[in-house]
mmCIF file of C-alpha atoms and ligand atoms in Angstrom:
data_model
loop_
_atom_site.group_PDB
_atom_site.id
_atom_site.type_symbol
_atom_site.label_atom_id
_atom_site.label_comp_id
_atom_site.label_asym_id
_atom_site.label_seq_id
_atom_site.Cartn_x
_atom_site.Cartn_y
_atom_site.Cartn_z
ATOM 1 C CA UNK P 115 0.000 0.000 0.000
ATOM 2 C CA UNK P 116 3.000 2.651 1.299
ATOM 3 C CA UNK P 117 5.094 1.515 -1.934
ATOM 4 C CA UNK P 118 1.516 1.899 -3.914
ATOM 5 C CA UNK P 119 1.193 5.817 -2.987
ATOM 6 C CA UNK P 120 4.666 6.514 -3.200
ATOM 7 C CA UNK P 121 4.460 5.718 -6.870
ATOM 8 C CA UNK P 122 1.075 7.565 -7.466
ATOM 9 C CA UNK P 123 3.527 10.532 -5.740
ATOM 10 C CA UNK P 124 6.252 9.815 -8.276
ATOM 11 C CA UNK P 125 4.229 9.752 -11.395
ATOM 12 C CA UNK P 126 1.832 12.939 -10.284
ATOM 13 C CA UNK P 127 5.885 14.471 -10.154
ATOM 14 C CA UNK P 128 6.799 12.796 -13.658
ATOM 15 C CA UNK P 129 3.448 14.376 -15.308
ATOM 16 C CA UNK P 130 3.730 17.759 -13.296
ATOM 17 C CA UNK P 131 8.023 17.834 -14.809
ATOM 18 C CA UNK P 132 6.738 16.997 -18.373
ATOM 19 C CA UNK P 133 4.321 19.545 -18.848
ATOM 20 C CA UNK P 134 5.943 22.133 -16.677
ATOM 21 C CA UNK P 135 9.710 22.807 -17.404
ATOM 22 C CA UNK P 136 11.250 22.967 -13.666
ATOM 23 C CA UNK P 137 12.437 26.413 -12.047
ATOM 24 C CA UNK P 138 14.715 26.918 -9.330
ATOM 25 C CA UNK P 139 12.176 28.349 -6.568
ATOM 26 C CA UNK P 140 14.595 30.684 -5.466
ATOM 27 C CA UNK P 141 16.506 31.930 -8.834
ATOM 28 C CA UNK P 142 13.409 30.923 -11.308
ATOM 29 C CA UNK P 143 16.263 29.448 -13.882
ATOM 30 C CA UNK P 144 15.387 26.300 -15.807
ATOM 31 C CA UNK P 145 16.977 23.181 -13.759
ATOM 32 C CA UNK P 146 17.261 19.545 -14.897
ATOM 33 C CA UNK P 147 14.124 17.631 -14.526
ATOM 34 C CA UNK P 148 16.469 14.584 -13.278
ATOM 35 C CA UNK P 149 18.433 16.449 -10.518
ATOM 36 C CA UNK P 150 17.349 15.528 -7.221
ATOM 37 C CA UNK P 151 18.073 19.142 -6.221
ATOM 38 C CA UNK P 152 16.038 20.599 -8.882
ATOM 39 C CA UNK P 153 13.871 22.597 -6.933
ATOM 40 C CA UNK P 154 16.458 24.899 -5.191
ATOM 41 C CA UNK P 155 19.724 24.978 -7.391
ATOM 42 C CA UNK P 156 23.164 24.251 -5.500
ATOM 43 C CA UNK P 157 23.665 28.498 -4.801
ATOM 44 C CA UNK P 158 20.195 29.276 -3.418
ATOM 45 C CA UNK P 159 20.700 26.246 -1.445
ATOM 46 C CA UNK P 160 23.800 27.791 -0.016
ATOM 47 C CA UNK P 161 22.826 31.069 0.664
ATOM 48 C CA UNK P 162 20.074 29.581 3.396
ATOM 49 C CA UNK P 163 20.672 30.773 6.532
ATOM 50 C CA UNK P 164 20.657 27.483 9.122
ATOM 51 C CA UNK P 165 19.253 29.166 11.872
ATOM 52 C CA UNK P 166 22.509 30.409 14.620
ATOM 53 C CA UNK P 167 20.728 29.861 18.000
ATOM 54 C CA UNK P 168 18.536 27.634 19.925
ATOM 55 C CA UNK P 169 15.032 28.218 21.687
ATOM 56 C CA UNK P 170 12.398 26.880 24.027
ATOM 57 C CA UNK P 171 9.503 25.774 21.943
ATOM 58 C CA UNK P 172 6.677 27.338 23.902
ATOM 59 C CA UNK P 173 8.078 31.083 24.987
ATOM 60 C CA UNK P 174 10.748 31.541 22.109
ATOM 61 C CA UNK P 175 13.442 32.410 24.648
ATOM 62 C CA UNK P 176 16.701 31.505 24.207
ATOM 63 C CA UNK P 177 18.079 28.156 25.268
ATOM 64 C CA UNK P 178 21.392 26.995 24.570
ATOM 65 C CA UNK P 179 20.556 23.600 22.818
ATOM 66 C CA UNK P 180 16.805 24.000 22.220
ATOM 67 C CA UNK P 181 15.595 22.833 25.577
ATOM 68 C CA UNK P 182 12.392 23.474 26.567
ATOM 69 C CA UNK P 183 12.779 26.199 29.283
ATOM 70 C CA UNK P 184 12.122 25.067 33.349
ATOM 71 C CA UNK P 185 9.244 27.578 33.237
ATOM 72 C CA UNK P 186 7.619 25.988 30.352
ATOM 73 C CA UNK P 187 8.930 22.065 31.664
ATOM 74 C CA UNK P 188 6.474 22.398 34.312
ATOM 75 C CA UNK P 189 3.302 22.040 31.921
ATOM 76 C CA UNK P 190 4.722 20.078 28.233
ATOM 77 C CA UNK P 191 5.952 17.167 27.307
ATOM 78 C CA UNK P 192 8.853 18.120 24.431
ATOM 79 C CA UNK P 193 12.080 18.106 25.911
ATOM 80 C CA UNK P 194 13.879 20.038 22.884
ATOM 81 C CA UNK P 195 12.937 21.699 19.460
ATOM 82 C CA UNK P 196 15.456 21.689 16.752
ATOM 83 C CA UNK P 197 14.564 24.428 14.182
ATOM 84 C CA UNK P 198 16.749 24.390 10.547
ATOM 85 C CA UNK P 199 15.890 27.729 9.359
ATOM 86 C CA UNK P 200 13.443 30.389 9.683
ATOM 87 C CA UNK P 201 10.111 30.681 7.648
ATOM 88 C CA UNK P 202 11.164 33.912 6.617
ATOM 89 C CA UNK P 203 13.776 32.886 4.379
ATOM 90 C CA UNK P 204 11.677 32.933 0.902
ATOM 91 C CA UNK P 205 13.279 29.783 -0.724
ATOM 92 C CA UNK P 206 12.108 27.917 2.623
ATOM 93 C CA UNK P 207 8.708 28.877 2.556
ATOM 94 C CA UNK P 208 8.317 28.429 -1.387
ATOM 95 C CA UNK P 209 9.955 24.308 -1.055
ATOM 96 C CA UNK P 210 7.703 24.242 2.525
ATOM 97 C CA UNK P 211 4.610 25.803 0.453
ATOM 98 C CA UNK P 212 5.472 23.104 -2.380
ATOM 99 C CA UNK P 213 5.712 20.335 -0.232
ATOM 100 C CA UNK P 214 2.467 20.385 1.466
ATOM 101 C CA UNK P 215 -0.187 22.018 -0.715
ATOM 102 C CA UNK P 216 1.249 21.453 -4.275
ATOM 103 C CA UNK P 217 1.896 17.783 -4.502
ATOM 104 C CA UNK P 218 5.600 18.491 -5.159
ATOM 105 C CA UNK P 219 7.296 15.251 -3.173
ATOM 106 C CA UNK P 220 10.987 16.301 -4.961
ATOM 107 C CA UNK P 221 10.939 19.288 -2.730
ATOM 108 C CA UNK P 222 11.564 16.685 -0.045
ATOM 109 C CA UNK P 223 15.275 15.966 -1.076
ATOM 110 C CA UNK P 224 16.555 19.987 -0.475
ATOM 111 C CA UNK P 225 14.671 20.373 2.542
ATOM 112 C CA UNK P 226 15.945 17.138 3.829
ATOM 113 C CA UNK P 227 19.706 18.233 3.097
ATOM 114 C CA UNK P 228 18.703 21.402 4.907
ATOM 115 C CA UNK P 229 17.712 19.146 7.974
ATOM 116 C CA UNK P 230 21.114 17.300 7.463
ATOM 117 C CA UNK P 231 22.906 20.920 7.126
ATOM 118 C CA UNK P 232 21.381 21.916 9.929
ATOM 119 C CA UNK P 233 22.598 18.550 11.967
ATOM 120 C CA UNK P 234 26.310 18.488 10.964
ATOM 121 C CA UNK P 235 26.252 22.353 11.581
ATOM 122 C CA UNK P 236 25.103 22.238 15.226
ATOM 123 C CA UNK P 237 27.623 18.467 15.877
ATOM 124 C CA UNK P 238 24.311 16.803 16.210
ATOM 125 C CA UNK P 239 25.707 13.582 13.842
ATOM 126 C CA UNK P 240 28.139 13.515 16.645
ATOM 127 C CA UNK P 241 24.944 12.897 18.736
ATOM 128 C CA UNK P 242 23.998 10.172 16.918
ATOM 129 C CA UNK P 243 27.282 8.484 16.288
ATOM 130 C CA UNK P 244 27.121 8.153 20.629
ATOM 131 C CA UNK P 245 23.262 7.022 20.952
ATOM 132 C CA UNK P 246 22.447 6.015 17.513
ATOM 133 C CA UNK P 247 20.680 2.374 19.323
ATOM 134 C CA UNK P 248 18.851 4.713 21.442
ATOM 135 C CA UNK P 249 17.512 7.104 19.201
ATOM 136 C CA UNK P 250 14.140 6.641 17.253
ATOM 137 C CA UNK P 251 12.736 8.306 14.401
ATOM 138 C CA UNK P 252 9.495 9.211 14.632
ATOM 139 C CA UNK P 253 7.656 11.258 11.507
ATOM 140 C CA UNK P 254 4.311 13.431 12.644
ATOM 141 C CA UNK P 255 1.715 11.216 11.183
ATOM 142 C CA UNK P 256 -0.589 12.613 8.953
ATOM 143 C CA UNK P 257 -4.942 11.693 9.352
ATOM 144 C CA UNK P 258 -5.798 9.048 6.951
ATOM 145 C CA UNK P 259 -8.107 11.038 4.889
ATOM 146 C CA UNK P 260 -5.311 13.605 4.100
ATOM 147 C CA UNK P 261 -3.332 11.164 3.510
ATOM 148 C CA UNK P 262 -5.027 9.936 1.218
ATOM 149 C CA UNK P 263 -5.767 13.582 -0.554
ATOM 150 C CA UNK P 264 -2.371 14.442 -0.738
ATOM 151 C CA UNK P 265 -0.494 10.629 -1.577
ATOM 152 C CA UNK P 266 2.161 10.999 0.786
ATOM 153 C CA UNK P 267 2.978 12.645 4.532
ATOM 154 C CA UNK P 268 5.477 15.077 3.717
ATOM 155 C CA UNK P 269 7.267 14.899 7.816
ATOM 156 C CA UNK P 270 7.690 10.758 6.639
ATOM 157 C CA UNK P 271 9.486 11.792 3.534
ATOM 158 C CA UNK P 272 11.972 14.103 5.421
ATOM 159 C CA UNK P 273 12.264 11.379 8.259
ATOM 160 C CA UNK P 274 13.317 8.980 5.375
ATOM 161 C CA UNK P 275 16.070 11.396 4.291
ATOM 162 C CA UNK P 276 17.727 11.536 7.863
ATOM 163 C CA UNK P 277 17.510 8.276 8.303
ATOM 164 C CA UNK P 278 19.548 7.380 5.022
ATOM 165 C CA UNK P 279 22.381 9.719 6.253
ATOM 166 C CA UNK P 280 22.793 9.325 9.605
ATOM 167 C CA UNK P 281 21.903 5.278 10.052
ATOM 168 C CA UNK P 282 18.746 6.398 12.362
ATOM 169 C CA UNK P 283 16.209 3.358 12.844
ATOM 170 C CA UNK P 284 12.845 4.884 11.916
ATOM 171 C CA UNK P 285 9.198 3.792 13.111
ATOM 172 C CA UNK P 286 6.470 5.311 11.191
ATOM 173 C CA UNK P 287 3.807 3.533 12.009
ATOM 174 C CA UNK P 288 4.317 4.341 15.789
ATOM 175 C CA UNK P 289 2.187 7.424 16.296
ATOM 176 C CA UNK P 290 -1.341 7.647 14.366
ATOM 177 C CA UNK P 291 -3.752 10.060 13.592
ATOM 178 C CA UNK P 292 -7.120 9.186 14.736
ATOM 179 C CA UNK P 293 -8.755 12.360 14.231
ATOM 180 C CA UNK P 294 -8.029 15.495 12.264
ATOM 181 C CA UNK P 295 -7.881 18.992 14.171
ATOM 182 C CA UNK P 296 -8.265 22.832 13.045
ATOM 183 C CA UNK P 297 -5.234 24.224 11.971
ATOM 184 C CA UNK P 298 -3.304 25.639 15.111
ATOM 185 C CA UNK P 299 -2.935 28.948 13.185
ATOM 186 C CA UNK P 300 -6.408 29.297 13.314
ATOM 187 C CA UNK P 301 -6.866 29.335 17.656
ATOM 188 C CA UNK P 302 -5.853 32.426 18.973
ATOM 189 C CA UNK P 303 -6.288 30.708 22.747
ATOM 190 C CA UNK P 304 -3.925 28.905 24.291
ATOM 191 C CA UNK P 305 -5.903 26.530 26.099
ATOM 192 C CA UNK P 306 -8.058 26.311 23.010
ATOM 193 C CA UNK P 307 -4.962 25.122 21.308
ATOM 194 C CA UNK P 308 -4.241 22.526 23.668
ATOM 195 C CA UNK P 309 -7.725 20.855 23.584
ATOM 196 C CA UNK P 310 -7.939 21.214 19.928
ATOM 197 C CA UNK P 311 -4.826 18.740 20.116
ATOM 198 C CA UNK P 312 -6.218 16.604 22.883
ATOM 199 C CA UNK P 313 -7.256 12.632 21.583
ATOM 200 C CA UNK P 314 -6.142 13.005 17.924
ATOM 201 C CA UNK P 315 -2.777 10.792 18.263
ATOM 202 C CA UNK P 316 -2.214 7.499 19.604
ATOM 203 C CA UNK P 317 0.345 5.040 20.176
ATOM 204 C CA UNK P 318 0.227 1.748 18.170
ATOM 205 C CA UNK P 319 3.171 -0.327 19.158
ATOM 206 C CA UNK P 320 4.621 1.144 22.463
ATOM 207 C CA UNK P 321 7.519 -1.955 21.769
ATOM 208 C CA UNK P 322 9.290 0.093 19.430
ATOM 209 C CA UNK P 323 9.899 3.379 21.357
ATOM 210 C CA UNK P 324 10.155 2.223 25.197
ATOM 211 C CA UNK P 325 13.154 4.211 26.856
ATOM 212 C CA UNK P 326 13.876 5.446 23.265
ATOM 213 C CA UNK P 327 15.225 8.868 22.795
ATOM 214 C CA UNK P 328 12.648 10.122 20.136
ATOM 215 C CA UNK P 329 13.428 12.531 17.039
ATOM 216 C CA UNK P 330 9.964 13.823 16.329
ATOM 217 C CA UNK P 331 9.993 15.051 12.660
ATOM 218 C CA UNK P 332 7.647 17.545 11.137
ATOM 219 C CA UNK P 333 7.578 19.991 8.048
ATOM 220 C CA UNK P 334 6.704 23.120 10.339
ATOM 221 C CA UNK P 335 5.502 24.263 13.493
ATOM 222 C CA UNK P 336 3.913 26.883 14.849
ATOM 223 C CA UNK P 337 3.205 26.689 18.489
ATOM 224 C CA UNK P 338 4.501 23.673 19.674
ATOM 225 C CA UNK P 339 1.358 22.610 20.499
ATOM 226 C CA UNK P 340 1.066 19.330 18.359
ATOM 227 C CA UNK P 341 4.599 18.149 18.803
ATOM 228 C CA UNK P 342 4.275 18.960 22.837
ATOM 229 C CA UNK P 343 0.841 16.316 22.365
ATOM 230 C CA UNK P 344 2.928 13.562 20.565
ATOM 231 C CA UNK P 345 5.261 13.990 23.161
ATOM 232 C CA UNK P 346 2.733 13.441 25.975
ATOM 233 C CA UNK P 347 1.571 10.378 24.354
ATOM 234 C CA UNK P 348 5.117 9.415 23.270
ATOM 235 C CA UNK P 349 6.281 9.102 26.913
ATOM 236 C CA UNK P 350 3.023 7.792 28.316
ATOM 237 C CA UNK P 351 4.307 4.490 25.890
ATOM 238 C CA UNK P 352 7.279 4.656 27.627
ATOM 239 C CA UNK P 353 10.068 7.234 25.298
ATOM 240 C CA UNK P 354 12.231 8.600 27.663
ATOM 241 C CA UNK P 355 13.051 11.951 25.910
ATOM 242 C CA UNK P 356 11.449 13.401 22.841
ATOM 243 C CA UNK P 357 13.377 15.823 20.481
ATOM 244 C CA UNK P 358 11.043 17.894 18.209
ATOM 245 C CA UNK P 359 12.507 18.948 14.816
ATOM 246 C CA UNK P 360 11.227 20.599 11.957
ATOM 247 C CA UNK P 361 12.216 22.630 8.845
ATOM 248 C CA UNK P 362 11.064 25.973 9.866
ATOM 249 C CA UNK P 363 8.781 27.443 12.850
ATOM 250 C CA UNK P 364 5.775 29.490 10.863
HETATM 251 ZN ZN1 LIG F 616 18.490 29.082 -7.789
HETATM 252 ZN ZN1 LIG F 617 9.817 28.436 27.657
#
């Protein structure tokens, strides 16, 4: 079935590069069709910024390796966010935009060496080398019926990326959706936010992630609020530690 939608992903990609010659989203020049890379050509890539410091996930203030600040400790579940790069950097946004709402699956190989820039840049691979047994993979599962809209879950395509490069076991069918939720964005509240979370994830096979250090991978976050509810239901299975990390915070 996965192998099924992946190729309904790769031939919507094949059509959509036949018909419509490929630009660089950040330069608009004409790229090969059969570069992995196509989307953002090797100097946009490299004039990303990879984002200098580190931040708690809920308050924004600084932390020195993403840590989730003892105020904010006292009521979430996420023990770090990693953020790449910020939303504001155009050619981000554009490969982010791509990703999720235009069926564009290839954006998935830049943004994932962004993720793997972002690693090496910060000595996380170092990280891994040391714990790589104890360290999970774990891509923000997407609700069935999007799923099915869209062909593929763009965080599981990223996850699949970092786990080529740095040897990282993955488990994808750990989390699941079980119901969809307004977008965050949307809730102004912050207790709203919290219930509008509340019962959509569960835990399928608890096995796989018990005293597991868990790398939590998303596209994008906002408020933390949907990584900090995998994380609660993460650790009620039994993960020790859960590491959020995403492209870009929107
Ligand atoms: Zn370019
Ligand atoms: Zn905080």
């Amino acid at each position: 079935m996965k192998l099924l939608k992946l190729s309904i992903a790769s031939l919507k990609d094949f059509f959509f590069d036949l018909f419509f010659p490929i630009h660089c989203l950040g330069c608009n020049k004409i790229q090969n069709a059969d570069d992995p890379d196509k989307y953002s050509c090797q100097p946009c890539f490299q004039r990303i910024n990879i984002r200098k410091g580190f931040e708690c996930a809920f308050c924004a203030s600084p932390t020195s390796q993403g840590e989730t600040c003892p105020f904010c400790r006292k009521d979430h579940f996420l023990d770090f966010i990693w953020i790449a790069a910020s939303y504001e950097e155009p050619l981000v946004k554009k490969m982010l935009w791509a990703l999720k709402y235009k069926f564009i699956s290839s954006t998935k190989a830049p943004l994932g060496r962004l993720l793997i820039r972002f690693l090496k840049q910060k000595n996380k691979d170092r990280f891994f080398d040391s714990y790589r047994s104890e360290i999970v993979l774990v891509p923000l599962p997407l609700h069935r019926l999007r799923l099915n809209w869209r062909s593929y879950n763009q965080s599981e395509l990223l996850a699949d990326e970092l786990a080529g490069e740095f040897k990282l076991e993955i488990a994808v069918d750990v989390l699941d959706r079980i119901k969809s939720k307004k977008p965050q964005a949307e809730i102004e509240n912050k207790e709203e936010r919290i219930k509008n979370t509340e019962g959509i994830f569960i835990c399928r096979q608890p096995e796989k992630i018990k005293n597991k250090t868990i790398l939590l991978v998303d596209d994008i976050t906002t408020t933390g609020a949907t990584l900090d509810e995998c994380a609660r239901i993460l650790k009620e299975a039994g993960a020790e530690k859960v590491i959020g990390l995403v492209v870009a915070k929107g």
